mmCIF file with all atom_site columns, C-alpha atoms and ligand atoms in Angstrom:
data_model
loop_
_atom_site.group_PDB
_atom_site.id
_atom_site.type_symbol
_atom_site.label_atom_id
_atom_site.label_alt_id
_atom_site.label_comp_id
_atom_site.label_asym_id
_atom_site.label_entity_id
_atom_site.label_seq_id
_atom_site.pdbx_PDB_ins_code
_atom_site.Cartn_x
_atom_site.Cartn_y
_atom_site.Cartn_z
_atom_site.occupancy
_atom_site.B_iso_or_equiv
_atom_site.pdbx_formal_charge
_atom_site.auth_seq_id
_atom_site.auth_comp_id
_atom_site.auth_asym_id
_atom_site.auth_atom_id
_atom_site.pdbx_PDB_model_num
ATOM   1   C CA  . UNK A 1 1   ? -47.277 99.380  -19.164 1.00 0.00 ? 1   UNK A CA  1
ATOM   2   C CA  . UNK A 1 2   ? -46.946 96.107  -20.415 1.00 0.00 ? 2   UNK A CA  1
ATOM   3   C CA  . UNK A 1 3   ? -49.549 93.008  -21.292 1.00 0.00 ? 3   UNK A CA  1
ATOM   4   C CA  . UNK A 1 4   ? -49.083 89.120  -20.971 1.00 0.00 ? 4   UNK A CA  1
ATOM   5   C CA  . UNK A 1 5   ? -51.589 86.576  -21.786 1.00 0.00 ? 5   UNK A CA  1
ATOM   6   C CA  . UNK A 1 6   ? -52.493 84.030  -19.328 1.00 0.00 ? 6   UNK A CA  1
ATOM   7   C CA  . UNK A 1 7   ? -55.009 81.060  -19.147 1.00 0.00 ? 7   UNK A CA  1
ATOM   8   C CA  . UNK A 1 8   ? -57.104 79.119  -16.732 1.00 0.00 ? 8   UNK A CA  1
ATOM   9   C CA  . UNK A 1 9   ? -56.550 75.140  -17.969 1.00 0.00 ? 9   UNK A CA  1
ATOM   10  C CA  . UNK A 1 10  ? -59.510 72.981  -18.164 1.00 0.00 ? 10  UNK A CA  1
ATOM   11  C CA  . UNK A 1 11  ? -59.035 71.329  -14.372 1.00 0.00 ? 11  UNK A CA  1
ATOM   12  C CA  . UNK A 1 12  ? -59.119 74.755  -13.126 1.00 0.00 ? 12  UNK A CA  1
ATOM   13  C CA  . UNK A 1 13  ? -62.409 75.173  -14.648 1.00 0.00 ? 13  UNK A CA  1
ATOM   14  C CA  . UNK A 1 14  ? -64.103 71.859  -13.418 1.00 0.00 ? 14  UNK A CA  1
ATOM   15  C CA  . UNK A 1 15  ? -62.681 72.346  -9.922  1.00 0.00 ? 15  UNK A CA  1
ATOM   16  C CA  . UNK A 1 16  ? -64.223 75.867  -9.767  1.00 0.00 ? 16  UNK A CA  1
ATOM   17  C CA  . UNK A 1 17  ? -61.382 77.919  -9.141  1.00 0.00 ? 17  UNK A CA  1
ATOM   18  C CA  . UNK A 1 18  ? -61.979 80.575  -11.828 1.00 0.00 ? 18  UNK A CA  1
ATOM   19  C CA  . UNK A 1 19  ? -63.056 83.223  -9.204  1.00 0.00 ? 19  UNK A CA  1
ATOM   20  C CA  . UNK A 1 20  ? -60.534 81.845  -6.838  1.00 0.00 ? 20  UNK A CA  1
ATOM   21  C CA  . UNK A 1 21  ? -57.308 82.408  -9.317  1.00 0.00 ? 21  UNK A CA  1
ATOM   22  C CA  . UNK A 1 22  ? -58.442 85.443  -11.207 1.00 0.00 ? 22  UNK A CA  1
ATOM   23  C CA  . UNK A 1 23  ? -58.509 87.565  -7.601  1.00 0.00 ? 23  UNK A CA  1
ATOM   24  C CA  . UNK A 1 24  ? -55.267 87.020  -7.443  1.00 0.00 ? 24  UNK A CA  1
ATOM   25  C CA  . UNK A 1 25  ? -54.521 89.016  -10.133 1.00 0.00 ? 25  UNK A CA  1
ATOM   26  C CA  . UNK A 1 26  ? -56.828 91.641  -9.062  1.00 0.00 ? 26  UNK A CA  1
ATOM   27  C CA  . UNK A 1 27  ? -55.523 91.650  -5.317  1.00 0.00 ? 27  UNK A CA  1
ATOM   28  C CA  . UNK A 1 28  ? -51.396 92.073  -6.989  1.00 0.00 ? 28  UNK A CA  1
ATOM   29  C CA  . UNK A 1 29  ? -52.819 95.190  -9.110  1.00 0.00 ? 29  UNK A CA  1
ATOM   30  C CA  . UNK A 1 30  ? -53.065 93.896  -12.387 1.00 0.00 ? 30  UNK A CA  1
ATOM   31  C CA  . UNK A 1 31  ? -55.708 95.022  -14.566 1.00 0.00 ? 31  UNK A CA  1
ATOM   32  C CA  . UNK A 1 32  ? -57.798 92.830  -16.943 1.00 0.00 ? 32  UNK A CA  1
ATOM   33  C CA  . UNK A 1 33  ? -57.942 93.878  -19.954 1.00 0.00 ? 33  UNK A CA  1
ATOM   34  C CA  . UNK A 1 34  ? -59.648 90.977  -22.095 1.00 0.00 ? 34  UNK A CA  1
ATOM   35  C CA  . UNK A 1 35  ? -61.815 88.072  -20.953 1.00 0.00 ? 35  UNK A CA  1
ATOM   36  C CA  . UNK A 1 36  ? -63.685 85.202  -22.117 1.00 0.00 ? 36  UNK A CA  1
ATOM   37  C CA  . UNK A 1 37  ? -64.161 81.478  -21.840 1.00 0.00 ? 37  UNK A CA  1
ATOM   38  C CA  . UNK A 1 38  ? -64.083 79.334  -24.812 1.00 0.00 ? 38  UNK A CA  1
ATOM   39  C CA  . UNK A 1 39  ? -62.721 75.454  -25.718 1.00 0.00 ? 39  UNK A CA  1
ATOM   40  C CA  . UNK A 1 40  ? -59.597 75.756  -27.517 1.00 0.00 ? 40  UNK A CA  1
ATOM   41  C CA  . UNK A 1 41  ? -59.071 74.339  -30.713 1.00 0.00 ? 41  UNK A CA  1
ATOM   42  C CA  . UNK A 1 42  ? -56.352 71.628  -31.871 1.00 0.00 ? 42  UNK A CA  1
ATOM   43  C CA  . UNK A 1 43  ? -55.098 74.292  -34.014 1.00 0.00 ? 43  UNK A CA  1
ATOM   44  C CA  . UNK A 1 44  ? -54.717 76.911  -31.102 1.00 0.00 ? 44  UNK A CA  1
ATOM   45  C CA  . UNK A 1 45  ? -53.109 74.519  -28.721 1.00 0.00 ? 45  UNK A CA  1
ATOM   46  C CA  . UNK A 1 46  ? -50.451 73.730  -31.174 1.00 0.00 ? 46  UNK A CA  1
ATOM   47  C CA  . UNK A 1 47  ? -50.017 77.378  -32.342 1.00 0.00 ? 47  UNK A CA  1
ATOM   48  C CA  . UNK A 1 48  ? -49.570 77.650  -28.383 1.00 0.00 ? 48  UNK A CA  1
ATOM   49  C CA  . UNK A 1 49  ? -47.187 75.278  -27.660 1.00 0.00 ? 49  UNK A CA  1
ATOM   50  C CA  . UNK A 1 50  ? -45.131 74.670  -31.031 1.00 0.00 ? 50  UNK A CA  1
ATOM   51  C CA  . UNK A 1 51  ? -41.955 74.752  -29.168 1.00 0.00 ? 51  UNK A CA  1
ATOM   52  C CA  . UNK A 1 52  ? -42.551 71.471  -27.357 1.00 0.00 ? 52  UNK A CA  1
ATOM   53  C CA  . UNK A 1 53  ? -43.474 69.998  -30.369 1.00 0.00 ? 53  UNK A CA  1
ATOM   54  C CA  . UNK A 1 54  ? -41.714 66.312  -30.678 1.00 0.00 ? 54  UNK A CA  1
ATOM   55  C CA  . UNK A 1 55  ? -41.217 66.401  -26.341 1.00 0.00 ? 55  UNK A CA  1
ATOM   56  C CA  . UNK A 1 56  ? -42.524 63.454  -24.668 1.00 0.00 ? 56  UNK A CA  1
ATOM   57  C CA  . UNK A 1 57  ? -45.338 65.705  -23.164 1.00 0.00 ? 57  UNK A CA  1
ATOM   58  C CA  . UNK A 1 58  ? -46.334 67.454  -25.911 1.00 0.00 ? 58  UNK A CA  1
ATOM   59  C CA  . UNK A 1 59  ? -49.228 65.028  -27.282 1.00 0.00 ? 59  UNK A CA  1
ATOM   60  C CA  . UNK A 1 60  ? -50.749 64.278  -23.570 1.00 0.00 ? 60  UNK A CA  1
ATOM   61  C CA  . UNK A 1 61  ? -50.694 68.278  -22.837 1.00 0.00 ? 61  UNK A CA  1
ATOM   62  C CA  . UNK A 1 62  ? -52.118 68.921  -26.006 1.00 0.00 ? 62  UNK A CA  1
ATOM   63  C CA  . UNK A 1 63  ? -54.854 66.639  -25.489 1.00 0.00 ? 63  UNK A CA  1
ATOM   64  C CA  . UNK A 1 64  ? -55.404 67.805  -22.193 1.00 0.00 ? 64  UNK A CA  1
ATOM   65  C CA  . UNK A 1 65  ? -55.739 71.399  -22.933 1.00 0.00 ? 65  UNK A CA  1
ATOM   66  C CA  . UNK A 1 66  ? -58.260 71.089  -25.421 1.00 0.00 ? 66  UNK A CA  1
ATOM   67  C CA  . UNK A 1 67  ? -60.619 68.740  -23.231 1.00 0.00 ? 67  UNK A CA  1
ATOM   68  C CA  . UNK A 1 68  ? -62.973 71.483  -21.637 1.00 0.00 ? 68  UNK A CA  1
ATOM   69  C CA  . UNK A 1 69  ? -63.691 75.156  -21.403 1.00 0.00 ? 69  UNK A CA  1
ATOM   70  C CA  . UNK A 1 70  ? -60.562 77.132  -20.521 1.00 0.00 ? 70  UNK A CA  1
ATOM   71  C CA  . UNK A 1 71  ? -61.010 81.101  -19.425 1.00 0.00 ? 71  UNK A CA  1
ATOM   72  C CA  . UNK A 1 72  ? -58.425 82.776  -21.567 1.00 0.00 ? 72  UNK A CA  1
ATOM   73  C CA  . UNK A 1 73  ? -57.127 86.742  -20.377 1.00 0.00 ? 73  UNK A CA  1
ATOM   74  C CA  . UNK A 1 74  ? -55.325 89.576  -21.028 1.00 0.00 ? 74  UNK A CA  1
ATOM   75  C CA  . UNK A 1 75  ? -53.678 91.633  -17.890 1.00 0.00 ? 75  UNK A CA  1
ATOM   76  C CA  . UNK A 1 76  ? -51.706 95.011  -18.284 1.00 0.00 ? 76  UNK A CA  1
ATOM   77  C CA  . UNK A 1 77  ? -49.590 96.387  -15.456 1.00 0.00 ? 77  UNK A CA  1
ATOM   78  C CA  . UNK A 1 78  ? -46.248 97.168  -15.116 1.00 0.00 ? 78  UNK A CA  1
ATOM   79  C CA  . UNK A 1 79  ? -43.677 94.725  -16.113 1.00 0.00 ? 79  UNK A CA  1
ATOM   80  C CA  . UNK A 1 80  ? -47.120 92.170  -16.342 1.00 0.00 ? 80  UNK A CA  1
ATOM   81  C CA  . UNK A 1 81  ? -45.130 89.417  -17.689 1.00 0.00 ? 81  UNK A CA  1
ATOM   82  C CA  . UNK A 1 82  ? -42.809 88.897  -14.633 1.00 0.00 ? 82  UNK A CA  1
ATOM   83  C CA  . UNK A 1 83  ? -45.343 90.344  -12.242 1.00 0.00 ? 83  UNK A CA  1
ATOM   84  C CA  . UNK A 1 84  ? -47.706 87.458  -13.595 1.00 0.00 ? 84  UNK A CA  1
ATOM   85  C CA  . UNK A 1 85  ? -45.210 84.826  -13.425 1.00 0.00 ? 85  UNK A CA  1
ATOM   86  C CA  . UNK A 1 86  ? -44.561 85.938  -9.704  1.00 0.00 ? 86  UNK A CA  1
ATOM   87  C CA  . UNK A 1 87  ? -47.822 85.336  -8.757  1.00 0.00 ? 87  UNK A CA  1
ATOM   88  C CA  . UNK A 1 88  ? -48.512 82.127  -10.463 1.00 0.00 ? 88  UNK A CA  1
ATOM   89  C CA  . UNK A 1 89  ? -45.002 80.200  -9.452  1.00 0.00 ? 89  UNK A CA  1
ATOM   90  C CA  . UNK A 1 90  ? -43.044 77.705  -10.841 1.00 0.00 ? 90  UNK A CA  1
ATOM   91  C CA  . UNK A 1 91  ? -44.358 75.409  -13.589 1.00 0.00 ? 91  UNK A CA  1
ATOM   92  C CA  . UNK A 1 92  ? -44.534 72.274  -11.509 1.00 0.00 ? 92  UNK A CA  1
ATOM   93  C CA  . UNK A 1 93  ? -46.690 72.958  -8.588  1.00 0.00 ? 93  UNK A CA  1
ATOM   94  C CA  . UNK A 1 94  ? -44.218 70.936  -6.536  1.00 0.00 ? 94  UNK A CA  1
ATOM   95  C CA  . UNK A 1 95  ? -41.614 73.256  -7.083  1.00 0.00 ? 95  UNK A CA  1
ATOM   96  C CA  . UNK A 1 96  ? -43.494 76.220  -6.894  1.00 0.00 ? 96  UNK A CA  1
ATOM   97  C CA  . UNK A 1 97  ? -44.039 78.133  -3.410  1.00 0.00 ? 97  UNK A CA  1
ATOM   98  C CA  . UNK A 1 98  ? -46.533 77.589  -1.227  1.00 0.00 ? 98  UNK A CA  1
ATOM   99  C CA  . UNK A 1 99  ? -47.941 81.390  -1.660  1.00 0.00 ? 99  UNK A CA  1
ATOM   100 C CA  . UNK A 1 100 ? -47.950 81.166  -5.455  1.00 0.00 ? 100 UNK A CA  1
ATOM   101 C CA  . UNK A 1 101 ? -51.381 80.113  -7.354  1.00 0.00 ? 101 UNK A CA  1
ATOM   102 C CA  . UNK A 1 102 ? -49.564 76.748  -8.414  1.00 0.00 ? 102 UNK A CA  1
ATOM   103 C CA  . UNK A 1 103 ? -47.798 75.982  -5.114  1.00 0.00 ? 103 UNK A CA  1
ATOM   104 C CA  . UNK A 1 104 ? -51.391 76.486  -3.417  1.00 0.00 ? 104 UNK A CA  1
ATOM   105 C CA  . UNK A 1 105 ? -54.143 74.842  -6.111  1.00 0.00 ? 105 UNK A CA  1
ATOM   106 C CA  . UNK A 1 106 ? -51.695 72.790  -8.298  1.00 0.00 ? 106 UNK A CA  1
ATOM   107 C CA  . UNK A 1 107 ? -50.917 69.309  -8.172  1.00 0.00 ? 107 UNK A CA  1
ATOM   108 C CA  . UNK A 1 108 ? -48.929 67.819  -11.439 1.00 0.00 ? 108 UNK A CA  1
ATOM   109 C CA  . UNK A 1 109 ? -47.114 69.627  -14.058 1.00 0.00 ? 109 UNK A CA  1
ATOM   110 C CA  . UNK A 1 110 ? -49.785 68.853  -16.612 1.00 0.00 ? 110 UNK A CA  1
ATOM   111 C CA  . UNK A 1 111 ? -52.583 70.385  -14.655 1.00 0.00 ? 111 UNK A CA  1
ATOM   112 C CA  . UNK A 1 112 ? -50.327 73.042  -13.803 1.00 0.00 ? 112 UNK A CA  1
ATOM   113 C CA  . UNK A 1 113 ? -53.471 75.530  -13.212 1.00 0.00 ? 113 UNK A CA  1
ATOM   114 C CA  . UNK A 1 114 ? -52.849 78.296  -15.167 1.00 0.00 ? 114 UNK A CA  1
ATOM   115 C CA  . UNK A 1 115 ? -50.546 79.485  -18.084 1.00 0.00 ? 115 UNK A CA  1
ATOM   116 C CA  . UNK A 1 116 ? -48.520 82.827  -19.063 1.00 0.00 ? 116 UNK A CA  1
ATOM   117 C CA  . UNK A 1 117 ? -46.717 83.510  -21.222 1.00 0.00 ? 117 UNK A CA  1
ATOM   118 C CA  . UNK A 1 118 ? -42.525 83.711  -20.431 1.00 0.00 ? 118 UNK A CA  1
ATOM   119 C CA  . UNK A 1 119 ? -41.832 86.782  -22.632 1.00 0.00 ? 119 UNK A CA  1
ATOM   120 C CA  . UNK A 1 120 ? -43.530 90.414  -23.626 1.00 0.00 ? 120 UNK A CA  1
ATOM   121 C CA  . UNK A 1 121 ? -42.521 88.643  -27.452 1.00 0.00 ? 121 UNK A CA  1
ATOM   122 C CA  . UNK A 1 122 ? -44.401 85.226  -26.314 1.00 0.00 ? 122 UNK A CA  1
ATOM   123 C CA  . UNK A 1 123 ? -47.074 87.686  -24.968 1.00 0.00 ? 123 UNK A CA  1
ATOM   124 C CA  . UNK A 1 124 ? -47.847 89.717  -28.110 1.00 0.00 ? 124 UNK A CA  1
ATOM   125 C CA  . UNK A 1 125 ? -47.819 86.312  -30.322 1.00 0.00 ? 125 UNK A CA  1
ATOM   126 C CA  . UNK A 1 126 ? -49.538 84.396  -27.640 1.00 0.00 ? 126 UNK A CA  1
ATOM   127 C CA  . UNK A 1 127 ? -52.350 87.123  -26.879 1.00 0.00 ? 127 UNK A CA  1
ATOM   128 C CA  . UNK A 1 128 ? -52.730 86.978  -31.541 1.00 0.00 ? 128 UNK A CA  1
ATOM   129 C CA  . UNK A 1 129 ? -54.040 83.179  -31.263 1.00 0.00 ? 129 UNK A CA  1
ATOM   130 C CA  . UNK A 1 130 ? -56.540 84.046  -28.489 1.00 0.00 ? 130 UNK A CA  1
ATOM   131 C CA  . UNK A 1 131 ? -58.101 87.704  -28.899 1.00 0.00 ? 131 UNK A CA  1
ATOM   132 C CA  . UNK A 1 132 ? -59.060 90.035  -31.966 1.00 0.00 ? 132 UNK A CA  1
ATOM   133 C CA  . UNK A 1 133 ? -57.152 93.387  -30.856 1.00 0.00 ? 133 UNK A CA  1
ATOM   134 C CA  . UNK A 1 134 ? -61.217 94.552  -30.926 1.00 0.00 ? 134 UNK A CA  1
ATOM   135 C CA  . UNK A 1 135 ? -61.811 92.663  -28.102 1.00 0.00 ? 135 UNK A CA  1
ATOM   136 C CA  . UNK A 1 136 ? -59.000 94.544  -25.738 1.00 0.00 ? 136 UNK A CA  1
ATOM   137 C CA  . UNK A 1 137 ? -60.655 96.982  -23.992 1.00 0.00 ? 137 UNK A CA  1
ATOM   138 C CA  . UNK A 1 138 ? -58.515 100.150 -23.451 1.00 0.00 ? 138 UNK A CA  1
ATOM   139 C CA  . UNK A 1 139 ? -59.408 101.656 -20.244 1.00 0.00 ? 139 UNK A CA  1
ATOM   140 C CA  . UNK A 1 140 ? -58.380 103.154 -16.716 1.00 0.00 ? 140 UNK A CA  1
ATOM   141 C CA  . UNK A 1 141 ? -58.543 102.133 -13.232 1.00 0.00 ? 141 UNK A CA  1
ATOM   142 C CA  . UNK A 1 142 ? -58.885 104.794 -10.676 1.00 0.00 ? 142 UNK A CA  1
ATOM   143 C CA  . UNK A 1 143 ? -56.472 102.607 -8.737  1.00 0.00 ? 143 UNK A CA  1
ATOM   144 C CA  . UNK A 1 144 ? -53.518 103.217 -11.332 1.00 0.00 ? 144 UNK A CA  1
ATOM   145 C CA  . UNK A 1 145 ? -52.384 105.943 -9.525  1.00 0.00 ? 145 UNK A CA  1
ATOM   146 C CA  . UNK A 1 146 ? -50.900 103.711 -6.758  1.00 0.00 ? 146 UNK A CA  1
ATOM   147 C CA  . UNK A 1 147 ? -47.788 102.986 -9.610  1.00 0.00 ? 147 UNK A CA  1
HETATM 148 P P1  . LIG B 2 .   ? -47.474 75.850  -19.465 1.00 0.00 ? 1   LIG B P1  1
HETATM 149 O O1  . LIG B 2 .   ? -47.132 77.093  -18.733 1.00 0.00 ? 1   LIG B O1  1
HETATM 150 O O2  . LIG B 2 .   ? -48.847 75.716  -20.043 1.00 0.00 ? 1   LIG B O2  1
HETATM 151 O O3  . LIG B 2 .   ? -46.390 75.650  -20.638 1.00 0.00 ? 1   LIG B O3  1
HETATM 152 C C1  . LIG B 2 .   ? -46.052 74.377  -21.153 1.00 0.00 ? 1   LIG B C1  1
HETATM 153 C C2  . LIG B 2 .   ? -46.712 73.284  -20.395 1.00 0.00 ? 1   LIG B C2  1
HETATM 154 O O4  . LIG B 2 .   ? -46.192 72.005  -20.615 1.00 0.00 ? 1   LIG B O4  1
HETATM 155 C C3  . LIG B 2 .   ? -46.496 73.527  -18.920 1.00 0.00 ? 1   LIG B C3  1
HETATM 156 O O5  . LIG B 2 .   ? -47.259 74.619  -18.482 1.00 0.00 ? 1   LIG B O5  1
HETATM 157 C C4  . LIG B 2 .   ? -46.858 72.194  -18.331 1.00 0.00 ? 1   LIG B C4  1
HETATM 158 O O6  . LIG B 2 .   ? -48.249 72.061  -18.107 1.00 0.00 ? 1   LIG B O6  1
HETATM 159 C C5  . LIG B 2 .   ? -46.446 71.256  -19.448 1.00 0.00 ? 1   LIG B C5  1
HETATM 160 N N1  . LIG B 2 .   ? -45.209 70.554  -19.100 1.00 0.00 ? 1   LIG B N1  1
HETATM 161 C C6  . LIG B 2 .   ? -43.983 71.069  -19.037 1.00 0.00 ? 1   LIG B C6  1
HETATM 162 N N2  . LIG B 2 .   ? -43.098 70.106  -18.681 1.00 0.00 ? 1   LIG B N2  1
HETATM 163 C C7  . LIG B 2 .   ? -43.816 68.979  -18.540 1.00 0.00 ? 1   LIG B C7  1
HETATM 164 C C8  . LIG B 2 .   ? -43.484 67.647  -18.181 1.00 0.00 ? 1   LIG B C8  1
HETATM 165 N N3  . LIG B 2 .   ? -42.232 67.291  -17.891 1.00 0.00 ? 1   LIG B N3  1
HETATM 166 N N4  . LIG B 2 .   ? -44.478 66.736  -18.114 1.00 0.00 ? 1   LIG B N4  1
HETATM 167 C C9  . LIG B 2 .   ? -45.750 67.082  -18.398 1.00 0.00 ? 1   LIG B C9  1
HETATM 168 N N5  . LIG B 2 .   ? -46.129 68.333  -18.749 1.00 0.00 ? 1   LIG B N5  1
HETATM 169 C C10 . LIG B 2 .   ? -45.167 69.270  -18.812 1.00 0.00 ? 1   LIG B C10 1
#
C-alpha cells in the first residue's frame, strides 16, 4: 500500500466542488486516510512548491494558493501516487482528458483544481508540511478485499 497527498485549491472550494472531486477518489477505490480544511500559510505554500521557486509562475501561484480555504488529504491504495495522478489528469486542464477531474472541472493551469504529489518521496515530504502523523488514521475498509 502506498499514500500520496493531494489538495483541493481554493477555486475548487468557492465553486463547491469539494463533494464533487473527493468521490472520485472514493468511486477509483482509494481510501482516505486524513482530512481537513484549513488556509495555508505563506510558509506552507513555499515549503510546497520550492522547486518552482524563481519560475515566472511561482509568485502568482503562490499567491493564489494561499487566498482561501483549501481541503488538504491523505489517500492510501495501491500504487496511490500514479493511481491519483490517473484520476486527476494532466496539469493543464486543457491538456488533460475529458474523463479526468481536471479535463472535466478545470479551466487554466493556475486553477488547476486539485494537487498531488508526482512521487511516493514528494508524497512522504509533501504529506510532513500538511498533517501530524497523529492525525492519519490507520484503518480498514471492508472493501480492501477487492485488491
Ligand atoms: P500543481 O500540481 O499544484 O503543481 C505546481 C503548480 O504550478 C501546478 O499545479 C499549476 O497550478 C502551476 N503551474 C505549473 N505551470 C504553470 C504555468 N505555466 N503557468 C501557471 N501556473 C503553472
Amino acid at each position: 500500500m502506498e499514500r500520496t497527498f493531494v489538495y483541493l485549491k481554493p477555486n475548487t472550494i468557492q465553486r463547491q466542488l469539494i463533494g464533487e472531486v473527493i468521490s472520485r477518489f472514493e468511486r477509483k477505490g482509494l481510501k482516505i486516510v486524513a482530512l481537513k480544511m484549513l488556509k495555508m500559510t505563506m510558509e506552507q505554500a513555499e515549503k510546497l512548491y520550492k522547486e518552482h521557486k524563481g519560475k515566472d509562475f511561482y509568485e502568482p501561484l503562490l499567491k493564489f494558493v494561499t487566498s482561501g480555504p483549501i481541503v488538504a488529504m491523505i489517500l492510501e491504495g495501491p500504487r496511490a501516487v500514479e493511481v491519483v495522478r490517473h484520476v486527476i489528469g494532466k496539469t493543464d486542464p486543457l491538456e488533460a482528458n475529458s474523463g479526468t477531474i481536471r479535463g472535466e472541472f478545470g479551466v487554466t493551469i493556475r486553477k488547476n483544481i486539485v494537487h498531488a504529489s508526482d512521487s511516493p518521496e514528494h508524497a512522504k515530504h509533501e504529506m510532513s508540511i500538511f498533517f501530524d502523523t497523529s492525525e492519519i488514521v490507520d484503518y480498514k475498509l471492508l472493501l480492501e478485499e477487492q485488491f
